[in-house]
CSV table of C-alpha atoms in Angstrom, one decimal:
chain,number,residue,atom,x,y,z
E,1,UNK,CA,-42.7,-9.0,14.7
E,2,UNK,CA,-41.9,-5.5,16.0
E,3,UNK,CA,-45.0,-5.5,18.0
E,4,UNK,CA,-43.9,-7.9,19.4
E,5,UNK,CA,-40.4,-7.2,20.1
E,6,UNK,CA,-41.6,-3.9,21.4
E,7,UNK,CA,-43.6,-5.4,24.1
E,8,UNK,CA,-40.6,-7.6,24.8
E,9,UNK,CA,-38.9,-4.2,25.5
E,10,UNK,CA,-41.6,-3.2,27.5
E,11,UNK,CA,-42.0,-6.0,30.2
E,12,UNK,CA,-38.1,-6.1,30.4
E,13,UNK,CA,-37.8,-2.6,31.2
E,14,UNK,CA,-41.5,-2.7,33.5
E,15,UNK,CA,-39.0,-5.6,35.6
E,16,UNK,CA,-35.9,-3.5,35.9
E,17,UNK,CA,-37.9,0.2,37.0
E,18,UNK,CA,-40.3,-2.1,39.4
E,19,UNK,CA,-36.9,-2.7,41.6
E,20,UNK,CA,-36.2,1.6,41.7
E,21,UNK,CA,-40.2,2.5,41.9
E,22,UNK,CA,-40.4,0.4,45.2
E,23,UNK,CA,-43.3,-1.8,45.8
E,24,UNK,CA,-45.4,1.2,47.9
E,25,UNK,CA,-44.9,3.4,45.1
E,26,UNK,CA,-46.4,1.1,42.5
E,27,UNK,CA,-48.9,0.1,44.7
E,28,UNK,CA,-50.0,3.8,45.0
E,29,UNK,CA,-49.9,4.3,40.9
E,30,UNK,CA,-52.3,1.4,41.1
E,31,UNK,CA,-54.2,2.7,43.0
E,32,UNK,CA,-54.9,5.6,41.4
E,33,UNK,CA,-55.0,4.2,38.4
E,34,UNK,CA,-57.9,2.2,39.8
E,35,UNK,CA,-59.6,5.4,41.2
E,36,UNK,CA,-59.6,7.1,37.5
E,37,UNK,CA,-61.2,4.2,36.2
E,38,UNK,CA,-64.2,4.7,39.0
E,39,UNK,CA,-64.8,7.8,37.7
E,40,UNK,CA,-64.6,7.3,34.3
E,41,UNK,CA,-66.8,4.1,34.3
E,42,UNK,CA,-69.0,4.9,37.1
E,43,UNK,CA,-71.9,6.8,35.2
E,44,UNK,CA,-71.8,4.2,33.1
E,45,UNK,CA,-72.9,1.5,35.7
E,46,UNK,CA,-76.5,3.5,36.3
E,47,UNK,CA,-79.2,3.1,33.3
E,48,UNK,CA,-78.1,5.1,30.2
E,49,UNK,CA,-81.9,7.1,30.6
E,50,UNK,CA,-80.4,8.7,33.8
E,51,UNK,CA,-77.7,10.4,31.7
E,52,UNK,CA,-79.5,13.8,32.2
E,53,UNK,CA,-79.2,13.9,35.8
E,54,UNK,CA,-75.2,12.8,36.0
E,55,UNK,CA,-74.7,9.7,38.3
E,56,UNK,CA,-77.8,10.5,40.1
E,57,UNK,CA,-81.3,9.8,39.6
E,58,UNK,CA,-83.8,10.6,37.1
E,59,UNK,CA,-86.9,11.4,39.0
E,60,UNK,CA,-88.6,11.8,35.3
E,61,UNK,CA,-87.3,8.4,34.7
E,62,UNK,CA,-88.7,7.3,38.1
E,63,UNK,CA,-92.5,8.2,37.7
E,64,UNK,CA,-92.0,7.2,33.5
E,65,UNK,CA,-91.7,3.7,34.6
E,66,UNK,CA,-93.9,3.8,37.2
E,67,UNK,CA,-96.7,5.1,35.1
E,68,UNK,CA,-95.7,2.2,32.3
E,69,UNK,CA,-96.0,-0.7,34.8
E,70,UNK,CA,-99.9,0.7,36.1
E,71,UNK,CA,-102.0,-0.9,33.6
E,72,UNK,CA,-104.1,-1.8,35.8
E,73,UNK,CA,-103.8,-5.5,35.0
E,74,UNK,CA,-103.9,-8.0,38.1
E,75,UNK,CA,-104.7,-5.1,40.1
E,76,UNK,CA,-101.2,-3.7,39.6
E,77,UNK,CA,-101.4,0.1,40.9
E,78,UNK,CA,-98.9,3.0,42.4
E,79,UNK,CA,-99.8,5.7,44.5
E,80,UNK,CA,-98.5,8.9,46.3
E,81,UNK,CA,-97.9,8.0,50.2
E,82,UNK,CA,-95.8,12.0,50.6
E,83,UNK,CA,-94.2,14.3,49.9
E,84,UNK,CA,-90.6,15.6,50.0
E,85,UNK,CA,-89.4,18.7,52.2
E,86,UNK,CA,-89.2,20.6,48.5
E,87,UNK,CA,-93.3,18.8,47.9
E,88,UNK,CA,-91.9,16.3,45.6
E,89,UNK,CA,-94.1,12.9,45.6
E,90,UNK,CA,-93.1,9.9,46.8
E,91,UNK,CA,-94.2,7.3,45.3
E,92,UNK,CA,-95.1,3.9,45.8
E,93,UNK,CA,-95.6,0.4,43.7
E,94,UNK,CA,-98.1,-2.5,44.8
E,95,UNK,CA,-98.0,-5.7,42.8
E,96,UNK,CA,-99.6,-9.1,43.7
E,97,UNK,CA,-102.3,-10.7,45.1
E,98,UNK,CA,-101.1,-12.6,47.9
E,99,UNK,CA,-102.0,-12.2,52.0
E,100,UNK,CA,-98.7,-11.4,53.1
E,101,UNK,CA,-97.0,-8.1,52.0
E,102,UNK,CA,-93.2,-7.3,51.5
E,103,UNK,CA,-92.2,-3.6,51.8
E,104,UNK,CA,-89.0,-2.7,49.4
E,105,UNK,CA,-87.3,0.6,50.1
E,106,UNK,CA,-84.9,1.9,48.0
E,107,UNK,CA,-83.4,5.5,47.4
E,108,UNK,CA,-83.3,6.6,51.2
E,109,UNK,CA,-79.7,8.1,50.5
E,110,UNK,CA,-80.3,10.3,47.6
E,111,UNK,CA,-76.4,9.8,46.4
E,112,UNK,CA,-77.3,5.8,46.1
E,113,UNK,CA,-78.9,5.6,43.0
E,114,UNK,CA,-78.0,1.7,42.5
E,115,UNK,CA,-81.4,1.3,45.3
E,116,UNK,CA,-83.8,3.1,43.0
E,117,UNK,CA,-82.6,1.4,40.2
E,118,UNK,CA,-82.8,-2.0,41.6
E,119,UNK,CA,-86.3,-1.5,42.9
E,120,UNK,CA,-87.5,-0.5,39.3
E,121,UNK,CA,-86.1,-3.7,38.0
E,122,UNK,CA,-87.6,-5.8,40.4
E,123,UNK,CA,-91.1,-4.4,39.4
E,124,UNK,CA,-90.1,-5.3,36.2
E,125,UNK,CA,-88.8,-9.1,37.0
E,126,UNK,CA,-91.9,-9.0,39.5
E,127,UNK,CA,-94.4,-8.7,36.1
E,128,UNK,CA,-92.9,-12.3,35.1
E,129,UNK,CA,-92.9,-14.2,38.3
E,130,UNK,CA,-96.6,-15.4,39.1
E,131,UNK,CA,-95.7,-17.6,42.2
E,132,UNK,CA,-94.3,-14.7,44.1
E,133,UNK,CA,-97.6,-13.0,42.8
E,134,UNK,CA,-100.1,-15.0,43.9
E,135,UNK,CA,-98.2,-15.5,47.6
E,136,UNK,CA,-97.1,-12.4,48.3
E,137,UNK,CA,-98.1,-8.6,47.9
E,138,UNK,CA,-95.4,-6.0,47.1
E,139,UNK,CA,-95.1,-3.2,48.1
E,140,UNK,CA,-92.5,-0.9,46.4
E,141,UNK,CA,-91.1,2.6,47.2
E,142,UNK,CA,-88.3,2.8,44.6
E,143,UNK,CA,-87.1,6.7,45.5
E,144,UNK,CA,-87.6,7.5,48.8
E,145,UNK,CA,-85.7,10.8,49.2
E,146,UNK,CA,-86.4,12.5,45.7
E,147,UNK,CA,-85.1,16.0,46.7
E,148,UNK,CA,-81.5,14.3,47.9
E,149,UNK,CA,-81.4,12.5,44.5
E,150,UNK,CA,-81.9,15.8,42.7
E,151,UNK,CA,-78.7,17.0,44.2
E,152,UNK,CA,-77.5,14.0,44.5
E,153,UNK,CA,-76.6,13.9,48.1
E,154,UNK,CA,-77.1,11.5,50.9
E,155,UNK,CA,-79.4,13.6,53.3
E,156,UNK,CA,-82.7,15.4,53.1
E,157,UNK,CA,-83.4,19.2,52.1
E,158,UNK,CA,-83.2,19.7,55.8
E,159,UNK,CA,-79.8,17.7,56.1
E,160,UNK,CA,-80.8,15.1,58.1
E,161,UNK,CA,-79.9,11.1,57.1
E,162,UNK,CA,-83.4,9.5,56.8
E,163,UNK,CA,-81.7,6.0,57.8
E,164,UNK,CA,-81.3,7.5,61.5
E,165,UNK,CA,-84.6,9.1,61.7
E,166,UNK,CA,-86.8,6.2,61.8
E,167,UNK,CA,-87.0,6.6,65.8
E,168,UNK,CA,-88.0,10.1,65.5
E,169,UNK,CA,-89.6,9.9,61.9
E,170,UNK,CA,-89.6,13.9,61.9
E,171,UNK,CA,-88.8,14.3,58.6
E,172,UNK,CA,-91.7,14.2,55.7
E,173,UNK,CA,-89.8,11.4,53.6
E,174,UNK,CA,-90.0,9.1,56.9
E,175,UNK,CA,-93.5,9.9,58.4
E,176,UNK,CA,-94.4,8.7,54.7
E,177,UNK,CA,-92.6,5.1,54.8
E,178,UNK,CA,-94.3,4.6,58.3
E,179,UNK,CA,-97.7,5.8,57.1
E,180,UNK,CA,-97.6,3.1,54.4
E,181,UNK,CA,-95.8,0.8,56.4
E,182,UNK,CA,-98.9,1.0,59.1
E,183,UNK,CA,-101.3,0.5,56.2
E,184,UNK,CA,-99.4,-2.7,54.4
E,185,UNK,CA,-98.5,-4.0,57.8
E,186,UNK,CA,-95.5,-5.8,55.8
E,187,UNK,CA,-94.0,-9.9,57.6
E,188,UNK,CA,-90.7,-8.3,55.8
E,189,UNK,CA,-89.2,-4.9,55.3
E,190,UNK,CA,-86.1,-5.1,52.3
E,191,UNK,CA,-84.4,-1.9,52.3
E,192,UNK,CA,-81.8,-1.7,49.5
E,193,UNK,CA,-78.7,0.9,49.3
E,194,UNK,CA,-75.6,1.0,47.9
E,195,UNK,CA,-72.2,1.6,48.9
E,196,UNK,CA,-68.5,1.8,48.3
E,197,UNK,CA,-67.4,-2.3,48.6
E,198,UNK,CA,-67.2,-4.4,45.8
E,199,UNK,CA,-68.8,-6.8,47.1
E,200,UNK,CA,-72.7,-6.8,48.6
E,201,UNK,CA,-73.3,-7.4,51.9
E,202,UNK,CA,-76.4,-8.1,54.4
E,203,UNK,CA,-77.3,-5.7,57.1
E,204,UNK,CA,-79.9,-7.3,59.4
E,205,UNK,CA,-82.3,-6.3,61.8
E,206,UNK,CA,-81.5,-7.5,65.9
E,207,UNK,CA,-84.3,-10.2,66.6
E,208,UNK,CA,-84.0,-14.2,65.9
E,209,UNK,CA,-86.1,-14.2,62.8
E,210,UNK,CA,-84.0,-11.8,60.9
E,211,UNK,CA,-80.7,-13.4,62.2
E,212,UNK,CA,-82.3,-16.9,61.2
E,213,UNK,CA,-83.1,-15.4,57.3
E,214,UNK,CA,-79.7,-13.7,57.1
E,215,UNK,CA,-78.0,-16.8,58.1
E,216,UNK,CA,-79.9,-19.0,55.6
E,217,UNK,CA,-79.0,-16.3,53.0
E,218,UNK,CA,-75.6,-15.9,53.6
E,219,UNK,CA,-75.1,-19.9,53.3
E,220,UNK,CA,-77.2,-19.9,50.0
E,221,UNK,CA,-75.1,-17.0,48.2
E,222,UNK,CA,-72.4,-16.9,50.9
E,223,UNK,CA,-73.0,-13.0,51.1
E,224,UNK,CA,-71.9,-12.1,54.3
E,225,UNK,CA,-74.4,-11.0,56.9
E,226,UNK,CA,-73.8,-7.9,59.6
E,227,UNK,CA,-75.9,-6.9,62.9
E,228,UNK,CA,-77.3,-3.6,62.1
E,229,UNK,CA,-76.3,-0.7,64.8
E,230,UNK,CA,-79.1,0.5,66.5
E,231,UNK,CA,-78.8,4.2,65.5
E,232,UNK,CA,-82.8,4.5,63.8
E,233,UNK,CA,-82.1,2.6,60.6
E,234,UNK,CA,-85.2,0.9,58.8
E,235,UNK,CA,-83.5,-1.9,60.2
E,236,UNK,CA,-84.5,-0.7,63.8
E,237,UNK,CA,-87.8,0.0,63.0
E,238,UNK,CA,-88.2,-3.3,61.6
E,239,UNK,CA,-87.0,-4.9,64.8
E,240,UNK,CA,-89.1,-2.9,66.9
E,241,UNK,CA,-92.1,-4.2,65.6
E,242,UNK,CA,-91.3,-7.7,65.4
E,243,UNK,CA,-91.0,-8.6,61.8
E,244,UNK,CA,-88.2,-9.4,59.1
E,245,UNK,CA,-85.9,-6.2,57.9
E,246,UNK,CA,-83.1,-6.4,56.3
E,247,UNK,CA,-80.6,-3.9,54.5
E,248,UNK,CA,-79.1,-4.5,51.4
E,249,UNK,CA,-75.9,-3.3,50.4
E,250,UNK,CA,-75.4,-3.2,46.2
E,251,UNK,CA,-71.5,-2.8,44.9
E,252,UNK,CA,-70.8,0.7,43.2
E,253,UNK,CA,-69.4,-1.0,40.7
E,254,UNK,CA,-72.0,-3.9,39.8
E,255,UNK,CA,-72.3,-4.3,36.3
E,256,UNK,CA,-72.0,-8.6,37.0
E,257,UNK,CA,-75.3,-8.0,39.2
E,258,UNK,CA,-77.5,-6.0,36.7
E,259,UNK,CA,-77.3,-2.5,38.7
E,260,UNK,CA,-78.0,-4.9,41.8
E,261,UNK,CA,-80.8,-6.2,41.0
E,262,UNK,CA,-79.6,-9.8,40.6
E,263,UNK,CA,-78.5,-9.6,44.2
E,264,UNK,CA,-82.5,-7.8,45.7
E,265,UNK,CA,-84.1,-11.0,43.2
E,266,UNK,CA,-82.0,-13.8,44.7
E,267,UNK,CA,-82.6,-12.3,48.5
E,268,UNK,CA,-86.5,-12.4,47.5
E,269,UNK,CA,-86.0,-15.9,46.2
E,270,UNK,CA,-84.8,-17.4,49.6
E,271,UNK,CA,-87.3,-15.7,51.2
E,272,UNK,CA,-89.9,-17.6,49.4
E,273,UNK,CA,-87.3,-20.6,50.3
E,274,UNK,CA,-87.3,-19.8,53.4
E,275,UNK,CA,-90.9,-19.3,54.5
E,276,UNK,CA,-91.9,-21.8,52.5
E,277,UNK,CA,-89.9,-24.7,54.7
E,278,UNK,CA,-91.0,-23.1,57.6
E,279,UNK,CA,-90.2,-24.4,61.1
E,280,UNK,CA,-88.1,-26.8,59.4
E,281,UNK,CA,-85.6,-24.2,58.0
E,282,UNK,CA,-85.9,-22.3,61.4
E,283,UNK,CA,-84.7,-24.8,64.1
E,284,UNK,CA,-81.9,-26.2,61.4
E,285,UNK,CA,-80.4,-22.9,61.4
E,286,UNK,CA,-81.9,-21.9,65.1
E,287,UNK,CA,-79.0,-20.6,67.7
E,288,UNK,CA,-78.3,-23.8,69.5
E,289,UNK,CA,-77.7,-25.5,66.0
E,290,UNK,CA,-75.1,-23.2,65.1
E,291,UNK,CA,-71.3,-23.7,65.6
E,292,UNK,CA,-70.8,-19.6,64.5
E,293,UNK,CA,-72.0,-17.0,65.8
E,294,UNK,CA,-76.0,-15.6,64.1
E,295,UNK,CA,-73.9,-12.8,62.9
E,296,UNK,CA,-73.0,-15.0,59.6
E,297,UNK,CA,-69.5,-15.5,60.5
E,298,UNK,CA,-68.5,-12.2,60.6
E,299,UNK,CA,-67.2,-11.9,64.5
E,300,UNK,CA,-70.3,-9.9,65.6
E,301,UNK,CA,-69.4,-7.0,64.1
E,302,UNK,CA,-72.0,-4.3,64.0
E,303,UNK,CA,-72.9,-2.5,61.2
E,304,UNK,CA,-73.1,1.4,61.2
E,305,UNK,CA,-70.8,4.2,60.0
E,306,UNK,CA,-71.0,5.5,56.5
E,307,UNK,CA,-72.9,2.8,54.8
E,308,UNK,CA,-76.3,2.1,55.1
């Protein structure tokens, strides 16, 4: 009972200061007490084997489960397509059997470990799903800036964002995406960040087919969909050679998605959706079809600034 009549206290005395505090004040305490709470729980959002390395990545952790998925069973194998500016290797995954191959990025900012988490967990979903398997080839480079994940920071050794050098491609950590990206010759290119929104978002490449896919994702998850600035992102490159690419943008805080890899499954899952209905899907959700604009009803906003 004096619990009770204690909280009674509380609330009554919570109603009377709320009217002196002001409502901007309180707002700003909440705030910050929402900002503590990000960095309290935020390391523990990342997978507890990454402890070592803070809220970054573990690159250890990186080739450990890399090196545990290469049995060598349904021709599962990984590979070194690089190397760093400090000569770490950049690895790569490739897992199924089918004719057409989808090329997964993750890791190009090196302070967005959510990406190189993801991708691992997709290998592992991958291991279960023999449809995708037997119709499409992956191909997976879960960490693609190791020596900005060691510091955890968002650029190159050289200081240079590897999501606006794939016009020039003159950093190592580029020039090895393209170099497997020539070799897999990939129908999609899935390149997954993370950034500061709770909520994850679609960043898509500038031709039809990838405004068609983003628009028939966006309606399946209602995930909203944005026009990639053309400023060198994978995204660019992508459109510049005429097939799928897409960025995806995980929540910080995504515990509800499984580190984000809930959200990099379902997108892969429409895909299949997708492709499979063919021409059907395509003129349904073709321009002239639409009453909103292709950039999923977000005004045509284009996509750029700190994020991807």
């Amino acid at each position: 009972m004096a619990i009770i009549l204690s909280g009674m206290h509380f609330l009554e005395s919570f109603k009377a200061n709320i009217s002196q505090i002001g409502l901007g004040n309180l707002l700003k305490v909440l705030g910050l007490i929402a900002f503590m709470a990000f960095l309290i729980f935020y390391p523990a959002s990342v997978p507890r084997e990454s402890s070592e390395a803070g809220p970054g990545v573990d690159y250890a952790y990186v080739e450990h489960v890399l090196a545990s998925y290469s049995d060598g069973v349904h021709g599962y194998s990984y590979g070194i397509c690089g190397y760093s500016v400090e000569s770490r290797p950049i690895y790569y995954y490739v897992i199924g059997e089918g004719n057409e191959t989808i090329l997964i990025l993750g890791g190009l900012h090196g302070d967005e470990p959510k990406g190189t988490y993801a991708c691992l967990e997709i290998l592992a979903n991958l291991t279960e799903s023999e449809y995708l398997l037997k119709r499409y080839r992956f191909v997976v480079i879960p960490l693609c800036n190791p020596d900005g994940a060691a510091t955890f920071r968002r650029r190159n050794l050289r200081d240079v964002d590897l999501n606006r050098d794939f016009y020039d491609f003159s950093q190592p950590e580029t020039q090895a995406i393209r170099r497997i990206f020539v070799e897999s010759s990939p129908v999609l290119l899935i390149d997954v960040h993370e950034s500061l929104s709770g909520e994850p978002i679609i960043i898509y490449a500038n031709n039809t087919k990838s405004r068609l896919l983003a628009r028939f994702f966006s309606l399946e998850t209602d995930i909203p969909g944005f026009l990639a600035a053309d400023v060198g992102q994978s995204a660019n490159f992508a459109e510049k050679n005429g097939i799928y690419g897409v960025i995806i943008e995980l929540p910080i805080l995504s515990w509800k998605y499984k580190n984000g890899s809930i959200i990099v499954w379902r997108f892969i899952e429409s895909w299949a959706r997708f492709e499979r209905n063919g021409m059907h899907i395509k003129e349904r959700y073709a321009p002239h079809r639409l009453n909103v604009d292709l950039t999923c009803g977000v005004g045509g906003k284009v996509f750029d600034g700190r994020g991807p």
